[in-house]
DNA sequence: TTTTTTTCTTGATATAGGTCAGGTTTTTTT
DNA sequence: AAAAAAACCTGACCTATATCAAGAAAAAAA
């Protein structure tokens, strides 16, 4: 099965591309294999690529001044990731992107995506709709963060992404939910 | 000065539209005046419109099971707002949108926006770029929520939006930052 | 201006969740 | 299979922030 199947299926859920447009889209994709614990994005450098996970798992996290990690994105197959702020604003990244497993990812350069979006209307549509869903989701997460208890956020996550919760280290999930690893351990033990 | 100047300037920052395209865009805008404390979106109904604030101030908030309010968006002139999840997914809204001041807003229906985006490439580009910036910002807010103390979040906000911080009620700001009104009051008094 | 409503402040108290420290289990590497 | 590293758990303690309650100040309405 082609490594492009996933992303093309994803596109097809939103827009219909001609064979030629598909060819052009594929031409900007760069395939990268990363080993577990390898960094794909590092602070200080502009996040040049929008990344799509074909296989594996990745997280994007921020390292604060006290050395604590805060995870912004946990992604598995069929997810996009990047330091989106850096990618969009062309400023140095502040986040790390780290492979949680050996992974296969497709990378598309900012300039190439912009060029395609400028030239090919349905591809612009695709990225617009994709980003809108991501924003809608992000708003929900914000509400969850400001209004729910640690335990509620944990349960909500497990309920929504049972496969992911069992696939990534617990301290990663804790840092995604804004909970200390110790507290998450206790939350789990009492339920 | 035309009530359309703001939104057209906003568009011009991202894309160049022809006179005809501008005319078509304006044709989908519906002007609405709302009084302070009036609701623009209410739970239970699909958020039909994407709203742009010409003048005034609006907040979008969620009322939890305990009757507590959690503000997702505080917007002033030149901001968009909606229950974005509802707007995008065509599901009943869960949030209220409430005018914080007498306001003048421009509303564009979901179907009309989609139709324009399908038909006019630069308009699709505009909404894509707009949404990307909003998502980048939302990611930053998420990090802030999960990694910073109440006091840090407050100072960050005041630093970033000094005009807004002085313009909206303190309890609204508190609910935006995920802090109780009492705690915010104390944070302010000790600095 | 007076009254009413809304918003903000301050004190007393409670608690969720953080931090520190140590040990155990699991996973990875050699 | 042993050794090393990574991840997880548990107890003791602490602190930031929430909650409850009541009054003061400010803003809006009459």
Short mmCIF file of C-alpha atoms (C1' of nucleotides) in Angstrom, two decimals, chain C residues 2-28:
data_model
loop_
_atom_site.label_atom_id
_atom_site.label_comp_id
_atom_site.label_asym_id
_atom_site.label_seq_id
_atom_site.Cartn_x
_atom_site.Cartn_y
_atom_site.Cartn_z
"C1'" DT C 2 -31.58 58.70 44.56
"C1'" DT C 3 -32.17 53.96 44.00
"C1'" DT C 4 -30.97 49.73 42.16
"C1'" DT C 5 -27.95 46.72 40.00
"C1'" DT C 6 -23.55 45.27 38.84
"C1'" DT C 7 -18.84 44.80 39.78
"C1'" DC C 8 -14.97 44.62 42.78
"C1'" DT C 9 -12.60 43.84 47.19
"C1'" DT C 10 -11.19 41.60 51.42
"C1'" DG C 11 -11.11 38.09 55.10
"C1'" DA C 12 -11.38 33.29 56.64
"C1'" DT C 13 -11.07 28.69 55.35
"C1'" DA C 14 -10.67 24.55 52.42
"C1'" DT C 15 -8.56 21.65 48.90
"C1'" DA C 16 -6.77 20.12 44.46
"C1'" DG C 17 -2.83 19.40 42.78
"C1'" DG C 18 2.23 20.43 42.99
"C1'" DT C 19 6.82 19.25 44.79
"C1'" DC C 20 10.35 16.46 46.87
"C1'" DA C 21 12.15 12.04 47.79
"C1'" DG C 22 12.54 7.20 47.56
"C1'" DG C 23 11.66 2.85 45.76
"C1'" DT C 24 9.65 -0.47 42.16
"C1'" DT C 25 8.59 -1.92 37.74
"C1'" DT C 26 9.16 -1.94 32.89
"C1'" DT C 27 11.67 -1.22 28.78
"C1'" DT C 28 15.80 -0.76 26.25
#
